[in-house]
Coordinates of C-alpha atoms in Angstrom, one line a residue:
Chain P
M1 CA -104.2 -86.1 38.4
Q2 CA -107.4 -84.0 37.8
H3 CA -108.6 -81.3 40.2
V4 CA -112.0 -80.9 41.8
I5 CA -111.1 -77.2 42.0
D6 CA -108.4 -74.6 40.9
L7 CA -108.0 -71.1 41.1
S8 CA -105.5 -69.7 39.3
A9 CA -103.5 -66.7 39.3
V10 CA -106.8 -64.6 40.7
T11 CA -106.8 -61.4 41.5
Q12 CA -110.1 -59.6 43.3
T13 CA -110.8 -56.1 43.0
F14 CA -113.7 -54.5 44.7
V15 CA -114.8 -50.9 45.0
S16 CA -114.6 -49.2 48.4
S17 CA -117.7 -47.0 50.0
D18 CA -115.1 -44.6 49.4
G19 CA -114.7 -45.3 45.4
K20 CA -110.8 -46.1 46.2
P21 CA -110.4 -49.3 44.7
V22 CA -109.4 -52.1 47.2
T23 CA -107.5 -55.9 45.8
A24 CA -109.0 -58.4 48.0
L25 CA -106.8 -60.9 46.3
E26 CA -103.6 -61.1 44.5
G27 CA -102.3 -64.0 42.3
V28 CA -104.0 -67.0 44.2
D29 CA -103.7 -70.4 42.8
L30 CA -104.9 -73.4 44.9
H31 CA -105.7 -76.6 43.2
L32 CA -107.7 -79.2 45.5
R33 CA -107.9 -83.0 45.0
R34 CA -111.5 -84.8 45.3
H35 CA -112.1 -85.6 48.8
E36 CA -110.1 -83.7 50.3
F37 CA -110.9 -81.4 53.8
V38 CA -109.2 -78.0 53.1
S39 CA -108.7 -75.1 55.4
L40 CA -108.4 -71.6 55.0
I41 CA -107.0 -69.6 58.0
G42 CA -105.7 -66.2 57.5
P43 CA -106.2 -62.3 59.3
S44 CA -109.4 -60.9 58.9
G45 CA -110.0 -58.4 55.8
C46 CA -107.8 -61.8 53.7
G47 CA -109.4 -62.6 51.7
K48 CA -110.7 -66.0 52.5
S49 CA -114.7 -65.3 52.1
T50 CA -114.2 -64.1 49.0
I51 CA -112.5 -67.5 47.9
L52 CA -115.3 -69.0 48.8
R53 CA -117.5 -66.7 46.3
L54 CA -115.6 -67.3 44.0
I55 CA -116.1 -71.2 44.3
S56 CA -119.7 -70.6 44.4
G57 CA -120.2 -68.7 41.9
L58 CA -121.4 -65.9 43.4
L59 CA -118.9 -63.9 42.5
R60 CA -116.3 -63.7 39.6
P61 CA -112.9 -62.8 39.2
T62 CA -111.4 -59.7 38.1
S63 CA -108.8 -61.6 36.5
G64 CA -107.0 -65.6 36.9
T65 CA -110.2 -68.4 36.3
V66 CA -112.1 -70.7 38.8
S67 CA -112.3 -73.6 37.7
I68 CA -114.1 -76.6 39.3
F69 CA -113.7 -80.2 38.0
G70 CA -111.9 -78.4 34.9
M71 CA -115.0 -76.3 33.8
P72 CA -114.6 -72.8 34.0
V73 CA -116.9 -71.4 36.8
T74 CA -119.3 -68.4 35.7
E75 CA -122.1 -69.0 37.8
P76 CA -123.8 -70.8 40.8
R77 CA -123.6 -74.4 40.3
D78 CA -125.0 -78.0 41.6
E79 CA -122.2 -79.4 43.1
I80 CA -121.7 -76.9 45.9
G81 CA -123.1 -77.1 49.5
I82 CA -122.5 -74.1 51.0
V83 CA -122.9 -73.7 55.8
F84 CA -122.8 -69.5 56.7
Q85 CA -121.5 -68.2 59.7
K86 CA -124.6 -67.9 61.1
P87 CA -127.7 -71.0 60.7
T88 CA -129.5 -68.5 58.6
L89 CA -132.5 -71.0 58.8
L90 CA -136.4 -69.6 58.4
P91 CA -137.8 -69.2 61.5
W92 CA -141.6 -69.6 60.2
L93 CA -140.1 -73.1 59.4
S94 CA -140.1 -76.2 61.2
V95 CA -137.0 -78.2 61.4
L96 CA -137.6 -80.7 58.4
D97 CA -138.9 -77.6 56.0
N98 CA -135.8 -76.0 56.5
I99 CA -133.4 -78.6 55.2
T100 CA -135.8 -79.2 52.1
F101 CA -136.1 -75.5 51.9
P102 CA -133.9 -75.2 49.2
M103 CA -135.8 -77.8 46.4
R104 CA -139.2 -76.0 47.7
H105 CA -137.0 -72.8 47.0
K106 CA -135.3 -74.2 43.5
Y107 CA -138.0 -75.9 41.9
G108 CA -140.9 -74.9 43.4
R109 CA -141.7 -78.6 44.6
V110 CA -140.1 -80.9 47.4
D111 CA -140.6 -84.8 46.5
G112 CA -140.9 -88.1 48.5
K113 CA -137.5 -88.8 47.4
D114 CA -136.5 -85.7 49.2
Q115 CA -139.1 -86.0 52.0
A116 CA -136.6 -89.4 52.8
R117 CA -133.4 -88.1 52.6
A118 CA -134.0 -84.6 54.9
R119 CA -134.8 -87.6 57.9
E120 CA -132.2 -89.0 57.1
L121 CA -129.7 -86.3 57.4
L122 CA -131.9 -85.7 60.2
A123 CA -131.5 -88.7 62.3
M124 CA -127.5 -88.7 61.2
I125 CA -126.9 -84.9 62.9
G126 CA -128.9 -86.4 66.0
L127 CA -132.4 -84.5 65.9
G128 CA -134.4 -87.3 64.5
D129 CA -136.4 -86.0 66.6
F130 CA -136.8 -82.3 65.8
G131 CA -138.1 -82.7 62.7
H132 CA -141.0 -80.7 63.6
K133 CA -140.2 -78.6 66.5
R134 CA -139.1 -74.1 64.6
P135 CA -136.0 -73.3 64.4
D136 CA -135.7 -70.7 67.6
E137 CA -136.6 -74.0 69.8
L138 CA -133.5 -75.3 69.5
S139 CA -130.0 -74.0 71.0
G140 CA -127.1 -72.3 68.2
G141 CA -125.6 -75.7 67.7
M142 CA -128.7 -78.1 66.8
Q143 CA -129.4 -74.7 64.7
Q144 CA -126.2 -75.2 62.5
R145 CA -126.4 -78.8 62.8
V146 CA -129.5 -78.1 60.2
S147 CA -128.1 -75.8 58.8
I148 CA -125.2 -77.8 57.6
A149 CA -127.9 -80.9 57.4
R150 CA -129.8 -78.0 54.3
S151 CA -126.2 -78.1 52.4
L152 CA -126.1 -81.9 52.3
L153 CA -129.6 -82.4 50.4
H154 CA -128.4 -82.7 47.5
D155 CA -125.8 -84.4 47.7
P156 CA -123.0 -82.3 46.3
D157 CA -119.3 -82.8 45.9
I158 CA -118.1 -79.8 47.0
L159 CA -118.9 -78.1 50.6
L160 CA -118.0 -74.4 51.2
M161 CA -118.3 -73.5 54.7
D162 CA -117.5 -69.7 56.0
E163 CA -116.5 -69.8 59.3
P164 CA -119.3 -72.3 59.9
F165 CA -118.6 -72.7 64.2
S166 CA -117.6 -69.5 65.3
A167 CA -120.9 -68.0 66.3
L168 CA -120.6 -71.5 68.4
D169 CA -119.5 -71.3 72.3
A170 CA -116.1 -72.9 73.2
L171 CA -117.8 -76.8 73.9
T172 CA -120.1 -76.8 70.9
R173 CA -117.2 -75.9 68.9
D174 CA -115.7 -79.2 69.5
E175 CA -118.1 -81.2 69.3
M176 CA -119.2 -80.1 65.8
S177 CA -116.1 -80.7 64.6
F178 CA -116.0 -84.5 65.3
E179 CA -119.4 -84.5 64.5
L180 CA -118.2 -82.9 60.5
L181 CA -115.4 -85.1 60.2
R182 CA -117.8 -88.1 61.0
I183 CA -120.1 -86.7 58.5
W184 CA -117.4 -85.7 56.1
G185 CA -116.1 -89.6 57.0
E186 CA -119.5 -91.6 55.6
R187 CA -120.8 -89.2 52.7
P188 CA -116.7 -87.6 51.6
K189 CA -116.5 -84.4 50.2
T190 CA -114.3 -81.4 49.2
V191 CA -114.4 -79.2 51.5
V192 CA -113.4 -75.4 51.9
F193 CA -113.2 -74.8 55.6
V194 CA -112.7 -70.8 56.2
T195 CA -112.1 -70.9 60.2
H196 CA -109.9 -67.9 62.4
S197 CA -109.6 -70.9 64.9
I198 CA -106.2 -73.0 64.5
Q199 CA -106.6 -75.7 66.3
E200 CA -110.2 -75.8 64.7
A201 CA -108.0 -76.0 61.1
L202 CA -105.7 -78.6 62.7
L203 CA -108.1 -81.0 63.6
L204 CA -110.3 -80.8 61.2
S205 CA -108.1 -80.2 58.0
D206 CA -105.7 -82.1 55.0
R207 CA -104.4 -78.9 54.4
I208 CA -104.2 -75.7 56.0
V209 CA -104.1 -72.7 53.2
V210 CA -101.6 -70.0 56.0
M211 CA -103.0 -66.8 53.8
S212 CA -101.7 -63.1 54.5
A213 CA -103.8 -59.7 54.2
R214 CA -103.7 -56.8 51.7
P215 CA -103.8 -57.6 49.4
G216 CA -105.1 -61.4 50.3
R217 CA -102.2 -64.0 49.1
V218 CA -101.4 -67.7 49.3
A219 CA -98.3 -67.2 52.1
D220 CA -98.1 -71.4 53.0
I221 CA -99.6 -74.1 52.1
I222 CA -98.9 -77.4 55.4
D223 CA -99.8 -80.5 54.9
V224 CA -101.6 -82.3 58.0
P225 CA -100.1 -85.7 58.6
L226 CA -102.3 -86.6 61.5
A227 CA -103.3 -89.4 61.4
R228 CA -107.5 -90.1 60.3
P229 CA -110.0 -90.7 62.0
R230 CA -108.8 -87.7 64.6
S231 CA -110.5 -87.9 67.9
L232 CA -109.7 -86.0 71.0
A233 CA -106.3 -88.6 71.3
T234 CA -104.6 -85.9 67.8
L235 CA -105.3 -82.8 70.6
A236 CA -103.2 -84.5 72.5
D237 CA -100.7 -85.3 69.9
P238 CA -97.1 -83.6 69.7
V239 CA -97.4 -82.9 66.4
F240 CA -100.7 -81.1 66.8
S241 CA -99.0 -79.1 69.6
R242 CA -95.9 -78.1 67.4
M243 CA -97.8 -77.6 64.3
A244 CA -100.2 -75.2 66.2
N245 CA -97.4 -73.1 68.0
D246 CA -95.9 -72.8 64.3
I247 CA -99.1 -72.0 62.1
R248 CA -99.1 -69.3 64.8
M249 CA -96.1 -68.1 65.0
Q250 CA -96.6 -67.8 60.9
V251 CA -99.8 -65.8 61.2
F252 CA -98.5 -63.5 63.5
S253 CA -95.8 -62.8 61.9
R254 CA -97.6 -61.8 58.9
A255 CA -100.0 -60.4 60.3
P256 CA -99.3 -56.4 60.9
A257 CA -98.6 -55.3 64.5
Chain V
M1 CA -157.1 -56.9 97.9
S2 CA -153.6 -55.4 97.2
A3 CA -152.8 -58.3 95.1
F4 CA -156.3 -57.4 93.6
V5 CA -155.5 -53.8 92.7
H6 CA -151.8 -54.6 92.0
R7 CA -153.1 -56.7 88.8
H8 CA -155.8 -54.7 87.8
A9 CA -153.9 -51.1 88.2
S10 CA -154.3 -49.8 84.9
V11 CA -157.9 -50.8 85.3
C12 CA -158.1 -49.4 89.1
V13 CA -156.5 -46.3 88.2
F14 CA -159.2 -45.5 85.8
L15 CA -162.5 -46.2 87.5
L16 CA -160.9 -44.4 90.0
V17 CA -160.1 -41.2 87.4
L18 CA -164.4 -41.6 86.5
I19 CA -165.0 -41.9 90.0
L20 CA -162.6 -38.1 91.0
W21 CA -164.7 -36.5 87.8
E22 CA -168.0 -37.6 87.9
A23 CA -167.9 -35.9 91.9
A24 CA -165.9 -32.9 90.4
C25 CA -168.5 -32.3 88.8
R26 CA -171.1 -32.3 91.1
L27 CA -169.3 -30.9 93.6
L28 CA -167.8 -27.7 91.8
H29 CA -171.4 -27.1 89.5
V30 CA -169.2 -27.9 86.3
P31 CA -171.4 -26.7 83.5
E32 CA -172.4 -29.8 81.1
Y33 CA -171.3 -27.5 78.1
I34 CA -167.3 -27.0 79.7
L35 CA -166.9 -30.5 81.0
P36 CA -169.7 -33.0 81.2
A37 CA -169.6 -35.8 83.7
P38 CA -169.6 -39.2 82.9
S39 CA -173.5 -40.2 84.3
Q40 CA -174.0 -36.9 81.7
I41 CA -172.5 -39.0 78.8
W42 CA -173.5 -41.6 79.7
L43 CA -177.6 -40.4 79.5
A44 CA -176.6 -38.3 76.7
A45 CA -175.7 -41.7 74.6
G46 CA -178.9 -42.6 75.2
E47 CA -181.2 -40.3 73.8
L48 CA -180.0 -40.5 71.2
G49 CA -180.4 -44.4 70.5
P50 CA -178.5 -47.2 69.1
A51 CA -179.7 -46.8 65.6
R52 CA -178.0 -43.3 64.9
W53 CA -175.2 -44.8 66.8
F54 CA -174.8 -46.7 64.3
E55 CA -175.3 -44.8 61.8
H56 CA -172.8 -42.9 62.7
L57 CA -170.3 -45.5 63.1
S58 CA -170.5 -47.0 59.9
A59 CA -170.2 -44.1 58.1
T60 CA -167.0 -43.3 59.9
L61 CA -165.9 -47.4 59.4
E62 CA -166.1 -47.3 56.0
A63 CA -164.4 -44.2 55.1
A64 CA -160.9 -46.1 57.6
L65 CA -161.2 -49.7 56.6
A66 CA -161.5 -48.2 53.0
G67 CA -158.6 -45.7 53.3
Y68 CA -156.6 -48.4 54.9
V69 CA -157.3 -51.4 52.4
V70 CA -155.9 -48.6 49.3
A71 CA -153.4 -48.0 51.1
I72 CA -152.5 -51.9 51.5
A73 CA -153.1 -52.0 48.2
L74 CA -151.3 -49.8 46.5
A75 CA -148.0 -49.0 49.7
L76 CA -147.5 -52.8 49.6
P77 CA -146.2 -53.8 45.9
L78 CA -144.9 -49.9 45.7
A79 CA -142.3 -51.3 48.8
V80 CA -141.5 -54.5 46.5
G81 CA -140.8 -52.4 44.0
I82 CA -138.8 -49.8 45.9
T83 CA -137.1 -52.7 47.0
R84 CA -136.2 -53.9 43.3
S85 CA -135.2 -50.8 42.2
P86 CA -133.3 -48.2 43.1
L87 CA -134.0 -46.6 40.3
L88 CA -137.6 -46.4 41.4
S89 CA -136.5 -45.9 45.6
R90 CA -134.9 -42.4 43.9
I91 CA -137.6 -41.3 42.1
V92 CA -140.5 -42.7 44.5
M93 CA -139.1 -42.1 48.1
P94 CA -139.0 -37.8 47.9
W95 CA -142.6 -37.8 47.1
L96 CA -143.6 -39.9 50.2
V97 CA -141.4 -37.7 52.0
V98 CA -143.3 -34.6 50.4
I99 CA -146.7 -36.4 51.2
Q100 CA -146.4 -37.2 55.1
S101 CA -145.0 -33.7 55.5
T102 CA -148.2 -32.4 54.8
P103 CA -150.4 -31.9 57.2
I104 CA -153.1 -34.1 56.4
V105 CA -155.6 -31.2 58.0
A106 CA -154.8 -28.8 55.8
V107 CA -154.9 -30.6 52.8
A108 CA -158.3 -31.8 53.1
P109 CA -160.7 -28.7 51.9
I110 CA -158.3 -28.4 49.5
I111 CA -158.8 -32.2 48.2
V112 CA -162.4 -31.9 49.1
V113 CA -162.8 -28.9 46.7
T114 CA -161.3 -31.3 44.0
L115 CA -162.8 -34.0 44.0
G116 CA -166.4 -33.3 45.3
A117 CA -168.3 -34.1 48.3
G118 CA -168.4 -37.6 48.3
T119 CA -167.3 -40.7 49.4
L120 CA -164.2 -40.2 47.5
P121 CA -162.1 -37.4 49.0
R122 CA -162.6 -39.8 52.4
V123 CA -160.9 -42.9 50.9
V124 CA -158.5 -40.4 49.3
I125 CA -157.2 -38.3 52.9
T126 CA -157.2 -42.1 54.8
T127 CA -155.3 -43.2 51.7
M128 CA -152.6 -40.8 52.9
I129 CA -152.4 -40.6 55.4
A130 CA -152.4 -44.4 56.5
F131 CA -149.9 -45.0 53.5
F132 CA -146.4 -43.9 54.4
P133 CA -146.2 -46.4 57.3
L134 CA -146.9 -49.1 55.4
V135 CA -144.7 -48.6 52.8
V136 CA -141.1 -47.2 54.9
S137 CA -141.4 -50.3 56.9
T138 CA -142.7 -53.5 54.1
A139 CA -139.5 -51.4 52.4
L140 CA -137.5 -52.9 55.8
G141 CA -139.2 -55.4 56.4
L142 CA -138.0 -56.5 52.5
A143 CA -134.6 -55.2 53.1
S144 CA -134.6 -57.0 56.2
V145 CA -133.3 -60.5 55.1
P146 CA -129.6 -61.4 56.7
P147 CA -127.6 -61.1 53.4
E148 CA -126.3 -64.8 53.6
L149 CA -130.3 -66.0 52.6
V150 CA -130.2 -63.7 50.3
E151 CA -126.7 -65.8 48.7
L152 CA -128.3 -68.8 49.3
S153 CA -131.1 -68.5 46.8
R154 CA -128.5 -66.7 44.3
S155 CA -126.5 -70.1 45.0
L156 CA -129.9 -72.2 44.3
R157 CA -130.0 -70.1 41.1
A158 CA -133.7 -69.3 41.6
T159 CA -136.2 -66.7 40.6
T160 CA -136.5 -63.3 42.1
A161 CA -139.8 -63.9 42.5
R162 CA -139.6 -67.5 44.5
Q163 CA -136.3 -65.1 46.7
Y164 CA -139.5 -62.6 47.5
W165 CA -141.9 -64.8 47.8
Q166 CA -140.4 -67.8 49.8
I167 CA -138.2 -65.7 52.4
R168 CA -138.3 -61.3 51.8
M169 CA -142.1 -61.8 52.1
P170 CA -142.4 -63.8 55.4
Y171 CA -138.8 -62.1 56.8
A172 CA -141.3 -58.7 56.1
V173 CA -144.7 -60.0 57.9
P174 CA -143.9 -58.7 61.5
Y175 CA -142.6 -55.5 59.6
V176 CA -145.3 -55.3 57.5
F177 CA -147.5 -56.4 60.8
S178 CA -146.1 -53.3 63.1
A179 CA -146.7 -50.9 60.4
L180 CA -150.9 -52.4 59.9
K181 CA -151.0 -51.5 63.5
V182 CA -150.5 -47.6 62.9
S183 CA -152.2 -47.2 60.3
I184 CA -155.0 -48.7 61.4
T185 CA -155.7 -46.1 63.9
L186 CA -154.2 -43.6 61.5
A187 CA -157.1 -44.5 58.6
V188 CA -159.7 -43.8 62.0
V189 CA -157.3 -40.5 61.9
G190 CA -157.8 -39.4 58.8
A191 CA -161.4 -40.1 58.7
V192 CA -163.0 -38.2 61.3
V193 CA -160.6 -35.6 59.7
A194 CA -162.1 -35.3 56.3
E195 CA -165.5 -35.7 58.2
F196 CA -164.4 -32.2 60.1
V197 CA -164.8 -31.1 55.9
A198 CA -167.2 -32.2 54.3
A199 CA -169.5 -34.5 56.3
E200 CA -173.7 -35.1 57.0
K201 CA -172.8 -38.5 58.9
G202 CA -169.9 -39.8 60.8
L203 CA -168.8 -39.5 64.5
G204 CA -166.5 -36.3 63.0
Y205 CA -169.4 -34.9 61.7
L206 CA -171.5 -35.8 64.9
I207 CA -168.6 -34.0 66.5
L208 CA -168.2 -31.3 65.1
Y209 CA -172.3 -30.4 64.6
T210 CA -172.4 -30.9 68.4
T211 CA -169.7 -28.7 69.8
S212 CA -171.6 -26.3 67.2
S213 CA -174.9 -26.8 69.2
F214 CA -173.3 -27.0 72.5
K215 CA -175.0 -30.2 73.2
V216 CA -171.3 -31.1 74.7
P217 CA -172.1 -34.9 76.4
V218 CA -173.2 -36.1 72.6
A219 CA -169.6 -35.2 71.4
F220 CA -168.0 -36.9 74.5
A221 CA -169.9 -39.8 74.0
A222 CA -168.2 -39.6 70.0
L223 CA -165.2 -38.9 71.3
T224 CA -165.2 -42.0 73.2
L225 CA -167.0 -44.2 71.1
L226 CA -164.4 -43.0 68.1
V227 CA -160.9 -44.3 71.1
L228 CA -163.3 -47.4 71.2
S229 CA -163.6 -48.4 67.8
S230 CA -159.9 -47.3 67.4
L231 CA -158.9 -49.6 69.9
A232 CA -161.1 -53.1 68.8
L233 CA -159.4 -52.3 65.0
Y234 CA -155.9 -52.2 67.0
G235 CA -157.1 -55.2 68.7
L236 CA -158.1 -57.0 65.4
V237 CA -155.0 -56.7 63.6
Q238 CA -153.6 -58.0 66.5
L239 CA -155.3 -60.1 66.9
A240 CA -154.4 -61.2 62.8
H241 CA -151.1 -61.5 63.3
R242 CA -151.6 -63.6 66.0
R243 CA -153.2 -66.3 64.6
L244 CA -152.1 -65.7 61.4
F245 CA -148.1 -65.9 62.0
P246 CA -147.6 -67.1 65.7
W247 CA -144.0 -67.7 64.4
S248 CA -143.0 -64.0 64.1
Q249 CA -144.7 -62.6 67.0
G250 CA -142.0 -61.2 69.2
R251 CA -139.3 -61.3 66.7
H252 CA -139.4 -57.7 66.0
A253 CA -141.5 -54.3 66.9

């Protein structure tokens, strides 16, 4: 079966500020299937974000290969949408113009089709009436929804999300998780989701990649057998809490005390 | 009454100071060449006549604004250059610090000797003093963009020109305007310093000339006009900021 994203024997070293080489990733093999939702979880410094930046083409691996649809990644590509930890909207643009910003930024213009699509996305994230507001008039959760809509504008096959809900309060987080599942259900994509939250990873993912730190390695890949569509009931499933415990044990046993 | 005083506290104190000043001068018979009373300043200002005042004021404003505009025209592109190229930054920054550390009052006579006594040295002196905060603050603003937005720009493979035009420059707007406010008042200082050294008109020249002949009330009037025009220019920059970039109000400095 053809994979959408392939990382083969990827090693990434950086030169730290004091001049010493630091190994961020070592011998990472990851193969992601089409329309699969995969979470990366692990302690800080295990190279989760580095993996996203390698897939996005913002970074080239020191050794090993990163491929998308079987082709090596040499520069950023159009098939990818990125959502960051913070919404990073442009404060001088309206919500609608923020969603169409990637087009304006890439091609210098926004056509009617993009506008229509932006309105459609805005309705999908439940902010249909907020198109002409400025970002600072929106709550943190709303802003993050807008940044998700921005990443979906060009209908990417791959969505990279770097702890997108970690800056939100707990209630908004849960709400956003279900929102994301709904969006993903409507427009299936291959999602790579970096998180610190075991619950979040379980609720969202088909597979969870558990990583260990220094150097960053894949410690385990866990299939999540929970039925879809997932809902609040999923959180009460005994399988959910058992798996949450197992993963917690695994993460803690590897993390340095 | 107390509510009124509360709301206009600063104006009330200002008026109180004026009244005390006037009273002290009259009761203690302070000679006007030591400290003129507000009423004497007002009378002296009237004697000089609006035409002369306008002449001096416009000479000072001309030098201040010309230097200000030149400073902006030099500082903004240089700030872009500094953020784009670490090499340029390493070359230019020490020079900027040297220029900034040089007391402008000390260099002014040398500049006048070198460049002659025309408009040019006045503009050069004003530019030198208004320039530094603009470069530093603009460069800081251009670099203050969240790294995620730069990554977004790179992931879209947008051109660097667009990255500056659509992301970095708007982000720098609040920084640029806080520097524009500082620089406009510095530009007035620069113009006055230049007039102290060599000029035949201008408010700085007027202060120098009238104090040397003990017409201190006129000097005080000129000083008042300088302060007022400085405040007005500051207000204009602030108004421009509010009108042109309402979204950036209160976001930074």
